[in-house]
């Protein structure tokens, strides 16, 4: 392998079909895989690259055997690019950049301000080195604040992973490794392996690897099978304590200090089933079943939030908003895991005709609220699943399930395989997240193949490159799950159930899964579990039951995309189960 090629754990998203020529007649292959240029370029391509280097802005000097991608925005005041170095596709360089020899700025790297790199520096894709800042005094708007710049210095023999952010004033010493997704706000001493947000030292690179130091005790610093096994063993050992931490003496809370919720109880059941193959120890199994079953409203069959009333029912008898929609999933599956069931059918779904269902599907907010639309279908279809299993024989009006799948199959966009419309403001977020909810409750739960799976993979991978949701420090459980599950579902379908290896865009899928899995394992906090993640959705970054339940399922999906899920020794059986529901 060429010594300048990125490590296998960080493949390039656009390198699967690198032989498509760009508008100038040169191959985009070299823009995305520039380490191949020296070996494979024709004389005409070398001449074009010399022309490219000669046309760079500012005071620019480029060493021997270098490559500057045509698609990179290289607009420096001063550039000194050492021998055998490259700037890859869509990088953005301004200000002053100086490098030693053998330095790499991989696709979508940002280097702004005064940035100095030593020799042998590897910078992963989507990483930003931001060597400037605004002041933020309250006497004037931010856009009128003066800028400051102290510069960023990176030593020799440094590997900076993908989606890292390094802020102004930071010095990274020689021989350091910065883990994917880190946010580096302070100097990093030589030989340090650092990760996290904010980045913290994990170990000295010269020391023999101690797996238990990688993530604060779990030994889960690697997505390799042995690291997955250590993570799962640690999670199982801590599971009882995690559940006890979130028991307030009478009910479950998502995390200490917040109010009890229905979902917290259900998440506790899911975690205990996943890691301990048992009911949570705070109540016996029969008491868990009785508590959850007693929450069901007698008239509608829905479950309101603790201490709250159900929202008004729509004209067709089924709610369109609020926690009761998700409780169809969470309470139903928690009871199922405990060996119980919802005591009565959900009347609005039981009595709805095919005509009423189609009319409701047409009214869902597909244009500007695809997630809301997908969540409604997830809840309706899950209620239909529970109704069909109800012991009194209450099922559905004949033809409603057929109407659901018929409507969905004929309305899927053949270009994306999805439902709904992307927006300028949010990109594909609503559409992709709505796709997960919709297909989870319908196609996946009932074992029906999804339409246009290749186009779904294309759309989802495109969304997964949106740094607003997958940039350093911006990932939350919802957004990662809503990419991981569609990729898993479509990869399984395209390969006939054999996983993602060797299938459509499999290298990109596996590369994304590898990065997300490594980052996910690093988020575990001993004795507390996982936090949901940043943003206004969900319970926030503090570790709790919802974050733990969701990330445990995400870890399984990502590991299974890589063919490593067996190392975990667990498999989701509840809301996030991979197989169709029994009897669906």
Coordinates of C-alpha atoms in Angstrom, one line a residue:
X1 CA 0.0 0.0 0.0
X2 CA 1.3 3.5 -0.9
X3 CA 2.6 5.0 2.3
X4 CA 0.4 8.1 1.7
X5 CA -2.8 6.2 1.4
X6 CA -5.3 6.8 4.2
X7 CA -5.8 3.9 6.7
X8 CA -8.5 1.3 5.7
X9 CA -10.7 2.5 8.6
X10 CA -11.3 5.8 6.8
X11 CA -12.2 5.0 3.1
X12 CA -13.3 7.8 0.9
X13 CA -17.0 8.1 0.2
X14 CA -16.6 9.0 -3.4
X15 CA -13.9 6.5 -4.4
X16 CA -16.1 3.6 -5.4
X17 CA -16.6 4.9 -8.9
X18 CA -13.5 7.0 -9.4
X19 CA -13.3 6.6 -13.2
X20 CA -15.9 9.3 -14.1
X21 CA -14.2 12.2 -15.9
X22 CA -14.7 15.7 -14.8
X23 CA -15.6 18.6 -17.1
X24 CA -12.0 19.3 -18.0
X25 CA -11.4 15.7 -19.2
X26 CA -9.3 14.7 -16.2
X27 CA -10.4 11.9 -14.0
X28 CA -11.9 12.7 -10.6
X29 CA -10.1 9.6 -9.4
X30 CA -7.0 11.6 -8.5
X31 CA -9.0 14.3 -6.7
X32 CA -10.3 11.7 -4.3
X33 CA -7.4 9.3 -4.3
X34 CA -4.4 11.6 -4.9
X35 CA -1.9 9.1 -3.6
X36 CA -2.4 7.3 -6.9
X37 CA -1.4 10.2 -9.0
X38 CA 2.4 9.8 -9.0
X39 CA 2.1 6.1 -10.1
X40 CA -0.8 6.3 -12.5
X41 CA -1.0 9.7 -14.1
X42 CA -0.5 10.2 -17.8
X43 CA 1.9 12.9 -19.1
X44 CA -1.1 14.9 -20.1
X45 CA -2.5 14.7 -16.6
X46 CA 0.8 15.7 -15.1
X47 CA 0.9 18.7 -17.3
X48 CA -2.6 19.7 -16.2
X49 CA -1.5 19.3 -12.6
X50 CA 1.5 21.5 -13.1
X51 CA -0.8 24.1 -14.7
X52 CA -3.2 23.8 -11.6
X53 CA -0.3 24.3 -9.2
X54 CA 1.0 27.3 -11.2
X55 CA -2.4 29.0 -11.1
X56 CA -2.8 28.9 -7.3
X57 CA -3.5 32.2 -5.5
X58 CA -1.2 34.1 -3.3
X59 CA 2.4 33.4 -2.6
X60 CA 2.4 29.7 -3.3
X61 CA 5.2 27.1 -3.6
X62 CA 4.4 23.4 -4.1
X63 CA 7.1 20.7 -3.7
X64 CA 7.9 17.7 -5.8
X65 CA 5.4 14.9 -6.4
X66 CA 2.5 16.9 -4.9
X67 CA -1.1 17.0 -5.9
X68 CA -3.7 19.8 -5.5
X69 CA -7.2 18.6 -6.4
X70 CA -9.0 20.6 -9.1
X71 CA -12.1 20.6 -6.9
X72 CA -10.3 22.0 -3.9
X73 CA -10.8 25.7 -3.0
X74 CA -7.1 26.6 -2.4
X75 CA -7.1 30.4 -1.9
X76 CA -4.1 31.1 0.4
X77 CA -2.2 34.3 1.2
X78 CA 0.8 32.0 1.6
X79 CA 1.2 28.3 0.8
X80 CA 4.2 26.1 1.3
X81 CA 3.4 22.5 0.4
X82 CA 6.2 20.1 1.1
X83 CA 7.3 17.3 -1.2
X84 CA 5.1 14.2 -1.5
X85 CA 2.1 16.1 0.0
X86 CA -1.5 16.5 -1.4
X87 CA -4.7 18.5 -1.0
X88 CA -7.6 16.3 -1.9
X89 CA -11.1 16.9 -3.3
X90 CA -13.2 19.8 -2.0
X91 CA -10.7 20.9 0.6
X92 CA -10.9 24.5 1.6
X93 CA -7.6 26.4 2.3
X94 CA -7.2 30.1 3.1
X95 CA -4.7 32.2 5.0
X96 CA -1.3 30.7 5.6
X97 CA -0.6 27.0 5.3
X98 CA 2.9 25.5 5.6
X99 CA 3.6 21.8 5.6
X100 CA 6.6 19.5 5.8
X101 CA 7.0 16.5 3.5
X102 CA 4.5 13.7 3.3
X103 CA 1.5 15.6 4.5
X104 CA -2.1 14.9 3.5
X105 CA -5.3 16.9 3.6
X106 CA -8.0 14.5 2.7
X107 CA -11.4 15.3 1.1
X108 CA -13.4 18.1 2.6
X109 CA -10.6 19.2 5.0
X110 CA -10.7 22.8 6.0
X111 CA -7.5 24.7 7.0
X112 CA -8.0 28.5 7.7
X113 CA -5.9 31.1 9.4
X114 CA -2.3 30.3 10.1
X115 CA -1.7 26.6 10.1
X116 CA 1.7 24.9 10.3
X117 CA 2.0 21.1 9.8
X118 CA 5.2 19.1 10.4
X119 CA 6.4 16.1 8.5
X120 CA 4.2 13.1 7.9
X121 CA 0.9 14.6 9.1
X122 CA -2.3 12.8 8.1
X123 CA -5.6 14.7 8.3
X124 CA -8.8 12.7 7.8
X125 CA -11.8 13.7 5.7
X126 CA -14.1 16.5 6.9
X127 CA -11.7 17.7 9.5
X128 CA -11.4 21.5 10.2
X129 CA -8.4 23.4 11.5
X130 CA -9.7 26.8 12.3
X131 CA -6.9 29.1 13.2
X132 CA -8.9 32.2 13.9
X133 CA -11.8 33.3 16.1
X134 CA -14.2 36.2 16.8
X135 CA -14.4 38.1 20.0
X136 CA -17.9 38.1 21.5
X137 CA -18.2 41.3 23.6
X138 CA -21.8 42.3 24.2
X139 CA -21.3 45.8 22.9
X140 CA -21.8 44.9 19.2
X141 CA -23.2 42.2 16.9
X142 CA -21.1 39.1 16.3
X143 CA -20.5 40.0 12.7
X144 CA -18.9 43.3 13.7
X145 CA -16.6 41.7 16.2
X146 CA -12.8 41.8 15.5
X147 CA -11.1 38.6 14.6
X148 CA -8.2 37.2 16.5
X149 CA -5.7 34.5 15.3
X150 CA -3.0 32.8 17.3
X151 CA -2.5 30.0 14.8
X152 CA -2.5 26.2 14.9
X153 CA 0.7 24.1 15.0
X154 CA 0.9 20.4 14.4
X155 CA 4.1 18.5 14.9
X156 CA 5.7 15.6 13.0
X157 CA 4.2 12.1 12.6
X158 CA 0.7 13.0 13.6
X159 CA -2.6 11.3 12.6
X160 CA -5.7 13.4 12.9
X161 CA -8.9 11.4 12.3
X162 CA -12.0 12.3 10.3
X163 CA -14.5 14.9 11.5
X164 CA -12.1 16.4 14.0
X165 CA -12.3 20.2 14.8
X166 CA -9.1 21.9 16.0
X167 CA -9.6 25.5 17.3
X168 CA -7.3 28.5 17.2
X169 CA -4.2 28.5 19.5
X170 CA -3.8 24.8 19.8
X171 CA -0.5 23.0 19.4
X172 CA -0.4 19.3 18.8
X173 CA 2.9 17.7 19.6
X174 CA 4.9 15.2 17.6
X175 CA 3.7 11.6 17.2
X176 CA 0.1 12.3 18.4
X177 CA -3.1 10.5 17.3
X178 CA -6.4 12.4 17.4
X179 CA -9.5 10.1 17.3
X180 CA -12.3 10.7 14.8
X181 CA -14.9 13.3 15.9
X182 CA -12.7 14.9 18.5
X183 CA -12.9 18.6 19.3
X184 CA -9.4 19.8 20.3
X185 CA -9.5 22.9 22.4
X186 CA -6.2 22.6 24.3
X187 CA -2.6 21.7 23.5
X188 CA -1.9 18.0 23.1
X189 CA 1.5 16.8 24.4
X190 CA 3.8 14.7 22.2
X191 CA 3.0 11.0 21.9
X192 CA -0.6 11.5 23.2
X193 CA -3.6 9.5 21.8
X194 CA -6.6 11.8 22.4
X195 CA -10.3 11.6 21.6
X196 CA -13.7 13.0 22.6
X197 CA -15.5 16.4 22.9
X198 CA -13.6 18.2 24.3
X199 CA -10.6 16.0 23.4
X200 CA -8.9 14.3 26.4
X201 CA -5.8 12.1 26.6
X202 CA -6.5 8.4 26.4
X203 CA -3.0 7.0 26.6
X204 CA 0.7 7.5 25.7
X205 CA 1.2 6.1 22.2
X206 CA 4.6 4.6 23.3
X207 CA 2.9 2.5 26.0
X208 CA 1.7 -1.0 25.2
X209 CA -2.1 -0.8 24.4
X210 CA -4.2 -1.1 27.5
X211 CA -7.8 -1.7 26.1
X212 CA -9.4 -0.6 29.4
X213 CA -7.9 2.9 29.0
X214 CA -9.4 3.5 25.6
X215 CA -12.9 4.5 26.9
X216 CA -12.5 5.1 30.6
X217 CA -12.7 1.4 31.6
X218 CA -14.8 -0.4 29.1
X219 CA -11.9 -1.4 26.9
X220 CA -14.1 -0.4 23.9
X221 CA -11.8 1.9 22.1
X222 CA -11.8 -0.3 19.0
X223 CA -14.5 -1.6 16.7
X224 CA -12.6 -4.8 16.1
X225 CA -14.4 -8.0 17.5
X226 CA -12.3 -8.1 20.6
X227 CA -13.1 -4.4 21.4
X228 CA -16.8 -5.1 20.8
X229 CA -16.7 -8.0 23.1
X230 CA -15.0 -6.0 25.9
X231 CA -17.6 -3.2 25.4
X232 CA -20.5 -5.7 25.7
X233 CA -19.0 -7.4 28.7
X234 CA -18.5 -4.1 30.5
X235 CA -22.1 -2.9 29.6
X236 CA -23.5 -6.2 31.0
X237 CA -21.5 -5.8 34.2
X238 CA -22.8 -2.3 34.7
X239 CA -26.4 -2.8 33.5
X240 CA -27.9 -3.4 36.9
X241 CA -26.3 -0.3 38.3
X242 CA -27.5 1.8 35.3
X243 CA -31.0 0.7 36.0
X244 CA -30.8 1.3 39.7
X245 CA -29.4 4.8 39.0
X246 CA -32.6 5.7 37.1
X247 CA -35.1 4.3 39.7
X248 CA -36.5 7.0 41.9
X249 CA -37.9 4.6 44.5
X250 CA -41.3 4.3 42.7
X251 CA -40.8 4.8 39.0
X252 CA -38.1 5.0 36.3
X253 CA -36.6 8.3 35.2
X254 CA -34.5 8.8 32.2
X255 CA -31.7 10.1 34.3
X256 CA -31.4 11.3 37.9
X257 CA -33.2 14.6 38.6
X258 CA -35.9 14.5 36.0
X259 CA -39.5 13.4 36.1
X260 CA -40.5 9.8 35.6
X261 CA -41.9 8.9 32.2
X262 CA -43.6 6.0 30.5
X263 CA -40.7 5.7 28.0
X264 CA -38.1 5.5 30.8
X265 CA -39.9 2.4 32.2
X266 CA -40.0 0.9 28.7
X267 CA -36.3 1.7 28.0
X268 CA -35.4 0.0 31.3
X269 CA -37.2 -3.1 30.2
X270 CA -35.4 -3.0 26.8
X271 CA -31.9 -2.5 28.4
X272 CA -32.5 -5.3 30.9
X273 CA -33.7 -7.7 28.2
X274 CA -30.8 -6.8 25.9
X275 CA -27.9 -7.1 28.4
X276 CA -29.3 -9.3 31.2
X277 CA -32.0 -11.4 29.5
X278 CA -34.2 -10.5 32.5
X279 CA -36.7 -8.0 33.8
X280 CA -35.3 -5.0 35.6
X281 CA -34.7 -6.0 39.3
X282 CA -36.7 -3.1 40.8
X283 CA -39.9 -5.0 40.3
X284 CA -40.7 -8.6 39.6
X285 CA -41.8 -9.5 36.0
X286 CA -45.6 -9.6 36.9
X287 CA -45.4 -6.2 38.6
X288 CA -43.7 -4.7 35.5
X289 CA -46.5 -6.1 33.3
X290 CA -49.2 -4.9 35.6
X291 CA -47.8 -1.4 35.8
X292 CA -47.4 -1.0 32.0
X293 CA -50.7 -2.6 31.1
X294 CA -52.6 -0.5 33.5
X295 CA -51.5 2.7 31.7
X296 CA -53.7 1.9 28.7
X297 CA -56.7 4.1 28.2
X298 CA -59.9 2.1 28.2
X299 CA -61.6 4.0 25.4
X300 CA -58.9 4.4 22.9
X301 CA -56.3 1.7 23.8
X302 CA -53.6 4.4 23.7
X303 CA -51.2 5.2 26.5
X304 CA -50.9 8.8 27.7
X305 CA -47.8 10.2 29.4
X306 CA -47.8 9.9 33.2
X307 CA -50.1 12.5 34.8
X308 CA -51.3 13.7 31.4
X309 CA -54.4 13.3 29.3
X310 CA -54.5 12.0 25.8
X311 CA -54.6 14.7 23.1
X312 CA -57.9 15.0 21.2
X313 CA -58.5 12.1 18.7
X314 CA -58.7 12.9 15.0
X315 CA -61.9 12.4 13.1
X316 CA -60.8 8.8 12.2
X317 CA -60.3 8.0 15.9
X318 CA -56.5 7.8 16.1
X319 CA -54.2 10.4 17.6
X320 CA -51.8 12.4 15.4
X321 CA -49.4 13.8 18.0
X322 CA -47.8 13.5 21.4
X323 CA -46.1 10.8 23.4
X324 CA -49.0 8.4 22.9
X325 CA -47.9 7.8 19.3
X326 CA -44.5 6.5 20.5
X327 CA -46.0 4.6 23.4
X328 CA -47.7 2.3 20.9
X329 CA -44.2 1.1 20.1
X330 CA -42.4 1.4 23.5
X331 CA -45.2 0.0 25.8
X332 CA -46.2 -2.6 23.3
X333 CA -42.7 -4.0 22.9
X334 CA -41.8 -3.7 26.6
X335 CA -44.9 -5.8 27.4
X336 CA -43.9 -8.2 24.6
X337 CA -40.4 -8.6 26.0
X338 CA -41.8 -9.3 29.5
X339 CA -44.2 -12.0 28.2
X340 CA -47.3 -9.8 28.4
X341 CA -49.4 -7.8 25.9
X342 CA -51.5 -4.7 25.7
X343 CA -54.8 -5.8 27.4
X344 CA -57.1 -4.2 24.8
X345 CA -56.9 -3.3 21.1
X346 CA -56.3 0.2 19.8
X347 CA -59.7 1.2 18.7
X348 CA -58.9 3.9 16.2
X349 CA -56.8 1.5 14.2
X350 CA -59.1 -1.5 14.7
X351 CA -62.1 0.5 13.3
X352 CA -60.4 2.5 10.5
X353 CA -61.5 1.6 7.0
X354 CA -59.2 1.4 4.0
X355 CA -60.8 4.5 2.6
X356 CA -60.2 6.4 5.9
X357 CA -56.6 5.3 6.0
X358 CA -55.8 6.4 2.5
X359 CA -57.5 9.8 3.1
X360 CA -55.3 10.1 6.3
X361 CA -52.2 9.2 4.4
X362 CA -52.9 11.8 1.8
X363 CA -53.2 14.5 4.6
X364 CA -49.9 13.7 6.3
X365 CA -47.4 16.6 6.0
X366 CA -45.1 15.0 3.4
X367 CA -43.8 18.3 2.0
X368 CA -42.5 19.9 5.2
X369 CA -42.9 17.3 7.9
X370 CA -41.8 13.9 6.5
X371 CA -40.5 12.8 9.9
X372 CA -44.0 13.5 11.5
X373 CA -45.6 11.6 8.6
X374 CA -43.3 8.6 9.0
X375 CA -43.8 8.6 12.8
X376 CA -47.6 8.4 12.3
X377 CA -47.3 5.5 9.9
X378 CA -44.9 3.7 12.3
X379 CA -47.4 4.1 15.1
X380 CA -50.4 3.1 13.1
X381 CA -48.7 0.0 11.6
X382 CA -47.4 -1.1 15.0
X383 CA -50.9 -0.7 16.5
X384 CA -52.2 -2.9 13.6
X385 CA -49.5 -5.5 14.5
X386 CA -50.6 -5.5 18.2
X387 CA -54.3 -5.6 17.2
X388 CA -53.8 -8.6 14.9
X389 CA -52.2 -10.5 17.9
X390 CA -54.9 -9.5 20.3
X391 CA -56.5 -12.6 22.1
X392 CA -60.1 -11.5 21.6
X393 CA -59.6 -11.7 17.8
X394 CA -60.0 -7.9 17.3
X395 CA -57.9 -7.2 14.2
X396 CA -58.5 -4.8 11.4
X397 CA -61.1 -3.9 8.9
X398 CA -60.3 -6.1 5.9
X399 CA -58.1 -4.4 3.3
X400 CA -56.5 -1.8 5.5
X401 CA -53.0 -3.3 5.6
X402 CA -53.2 -3.9 1.9
X403 CA -54.2 -0.3 1.4
X404 CA -51.3 0.9 3.5
X405 CA -48.6 -1.0 1.5
X406 CA -50.3 -0.2 -1.8
X407 CA -50.3 3.5 -1.1
X408 CA -46.7 3.5 0.1
X409 CA -45.4 1.4 -2.8
X410 CA -47.1 3.6 -5.4
X411 CA -46.0 6.9 -3.8
X412 CA -42.3 6.1 -3.2
X413 CA -40.1 8.5 -5.2
X414 CA -38.3 6.2 -7.8
X415 CA -35.2 8.5 -7.7
X416 CA -34.7 8.2 -3.9
X417 CA -37.0 5.3 -2.8
X418 CA -38.3 7.6 -0.1
X419 CA -41.4 9.7 0.7
X420 CA -41.4 13.4 1.3
X421 CA -39.4 16.4 0.0
X422 CA -35.9 17.7 1.0
X423 CA -35.7 21.3 2.0
X424 CA -33.1 24.0 1.6
X425 CA -32.9 24.6 5.3
X426 CA -32.7 21.0 6.6
X427 CA -31.5 19.1 3.6
X428 CA -32.6 15.4 3.7
X429 CA -33.0 15.3 7.5
X430 CA -36.8 15.1 7.6
X431 CA -36.9 12.7 4.6
X432 CA -34.3 10.2 5.9
X433 CA -35.5 10.3 9.5
X434 CA -39.1 9.9 8.4
X435 CA -38.0 7.0 6.1
X436 CA -36.6 5.1 9.1
X437 CA -39.7 5.6 11.2
X438 CA -42.0 4.7 8.3
X439 CA -40.2 1.6 7.2
X440 CA -39.5 0.4 10.7
X441 CA -43.2 0.1 11.5
X442 CA -44.3 -1.1 8.1
X443 CA -41.9 -2.8 5.7
X444 CA -39.4 -4.0 8.3
X445 CA -41.9 -5.0 11.0
X446 CA -44.0 -6.9 8.5
X447 CA -41.2 -8.4 6.5
X448 CA -42.1 -6.7 3.2
X449 CA -39.2 -5.7 0.8
X450 CA -38.7 -1.9 0.5
X451 CA -39.0 -0.3 -3.0
X452 CA -35.9 1.0 -4.9
X453 CA -33.3 -0.1 -2.3
X454 CA -30.3 1.1 -4.4
X455 CA -31.8 4.6 -4.6
X456 CA -32.4 4.6 -0.9
X457 CA -28.7 3.7 -0.3
X458 CA -27.7 6.6 -2.5
X459 CA -30.0 9.1 -0.7
X460 CA -29.0 8.0 2.7
X461 CA -25.2 8.1 2.0
X462 CA -25.7 11.5 0.6
X463 CA -27.4 12.6 3.8
X464 CA -24.8 11.0 5.9
X465 CA -22.2 13.5 4.5
X466 CA -24.2 16.5 5.8
X467 CA -21.9 17.9 8.5
X468 CA -24.8 19.8 10.1
X469 CA -25.9 16.4 11.5
X470 CA -22.8 14.3 11.2
X471 CA -20.0 16.8 11.9
X472 CA -17.8 16.6 14.9
X473 CA -19.8 16.9 18.1
X474 CA -23.1 17.1 16.3
X475 CA -24.3 13.5 16.1
X476 CA -27.2 12.3 18.2
X477 CA -28.7 8.9 18.5
X478 CA -31.8 9.7 16.4
X479 CA -29.8 10.9 13.4
X480 CA -27.3 8.0 13.5
X481 CA -30.0 5.4 13.9
X482 CA -32.0 6.8 11.1
X483 CA -29.1 6.3 8.7
X484 CA -27.8 3.0 10.2
X485 CA -31.2 1.1 10.0
X486 CA -32.0 2.0 6.3
X487 CA -28.5 1.1 5.3
X488 CA -28.8 -2.2 7.2
X489 CA -32.3 -2.9 5.8
X490 CA -31.4 -2.2 2.2
X491 CA -28.0 -3.9 2.3
X492 CA -29.7 -7.1 3.7
X493 CA -32.4 -6.9 1.0
X494 CA -29.9 -6.3 -1.9
X495 CA -27.6 -9.2 -0.7
X496 CA -30.4 -11.6 -0.1
X497 CA -29.9 -11.4 3.7
X498 CA -26.1 -11.8 3.6
X499 CA -25.2 -8.3 4.9
X500 CA -23.4 -5.4 3.3
X501 CA -20.1 -7.1 2.3
X502 CA -19.6 -7.1 -1.5
X503 CA -23.0 -5.5 -2.2
X504 CA -24.1 -2.2 -3.7
X505 CA -21.8 0.6 -2.5
X506 CA -20.7 -1.8 0.3
X507 CA -17.3 -0.2 0.8
X508 CA -18.9 3.2 1.5
X509 CA -21.5 1.6 3.8
X510 CA -18.8 -0.3 5.7
X511 CA -16.5 2.8 5.9
X512 CA -19.3 4.9 7.4
X513 CA -20.3 2.1 9.8
X514 CA -16.7 1.7 10.9
X515 CA -16.3 5.4 11.7
X516 CA -19.6 5.7 13.5
X517 CA -19.1 2.5 15.5
X518 CA -15.7 3.7 16.8
X519 CA -17.1 7.1 17.7
X520 CA -20.2 5.4 19.4
X521 CA -18.1 3.1 21.6
X522 CA -16.1 6.1 22.8
X523 CA -19.3 7.8 24.1
X524 CA -20.0 5.2 26.8
X525 CA -19.6 6.6 30.3
X526 CA -18.9 4.0 33.0
X527 CA -21.7 3.6 35.5
X528 CA -24.0 5.9 33.4
X529 CA -24.3 4.5 29.9
X530 CA -24.9 6.6 26.8
X531 CA -26.2 10.1 26.4
X532 CA -28.6 10.7 23.5
X533 CA -26.5 13.5 22.0
X534 CA -26.5 17.2 21.2
X535 CA -29.3 19.2 19.8
X536 CA -32.8 20.2 20.8
X537 CA -34.4 16.8 20.0
X538 CA -34.4 14.1 22.6
X539 CA -33.2 14.3 26.2
X540 CA -29.9 15.9 25.4
X541 CA -26.2 14.9 26.0
X542 CA -26.4 13.6 29.6
X543 CA -26.3 9.8 29.9
X544 CA -29.7 8.2 30.5
X545 CA -32.0 5.3 29.7
X546 CA -33.1 6.6 26.3
X547 CA -29.6 7.3 25.0
X548 CA -28.4 3.9 26.4
X549 CA -31.2 1.9 24.8
X550 CA -30.9 3.6 21.4
X551 CA -27.1 3.5 21.2
X552 CA -27.0 -0.1 22.2
X553 CA -29.2 -0.9 19.2
X554 CA -27.1 1.4 17.0
X555 CA -23.9 -0.4 18.0
X556 CA -25.5 -3.7 17.1
X557 CA -26.7 -2.4 13.7
X558 CA -23.3 -0.9 12.9
X559 CA -21.4 -4.0 14.0
X560 CA -23.8 -6.1 11.9
X561 CA -23.1 -4.0 8.8
X562 CA -19.4 -4.9 9.4
X563 CA -20.1 -8.6 10.0
X564 CA -19.1 -8.3 13.7
X565 CA -22.3 -8.3 15.7
X566 CA -21.8 -11.8 17.0
X567 CA -18.9 -10.4 19.2
X568 CA -21.5 -8.3 21.2
X569 CA -23.4 -11.4 22.4
X570 CA -26.7 -9.5 22.3
X571 CA -29.4 -8.8 19.6
X572 CA -32.2 -6.3 20.0
X573 CA -35.7 -7.9 20.4
X574 CA -37.8 -4.8 21.1
X575 CA -38.5 -1.6 19.2
X576 CA -35.2 -1.8 17.4
X577 CA -35.4 -5.5 16.5
X578 CA -33.7 -6.3 13.2
X579 CA -36.1 -9.1 12.2
X580 CA -39.8 -8.8 11.3
X581 CA -41.9 -9.1 14.5
X582 CA -43.1 -12.6 15.3
X583 CA -46.5 -13.2 13.8
X584 CA -46.5 -9.9 11.9

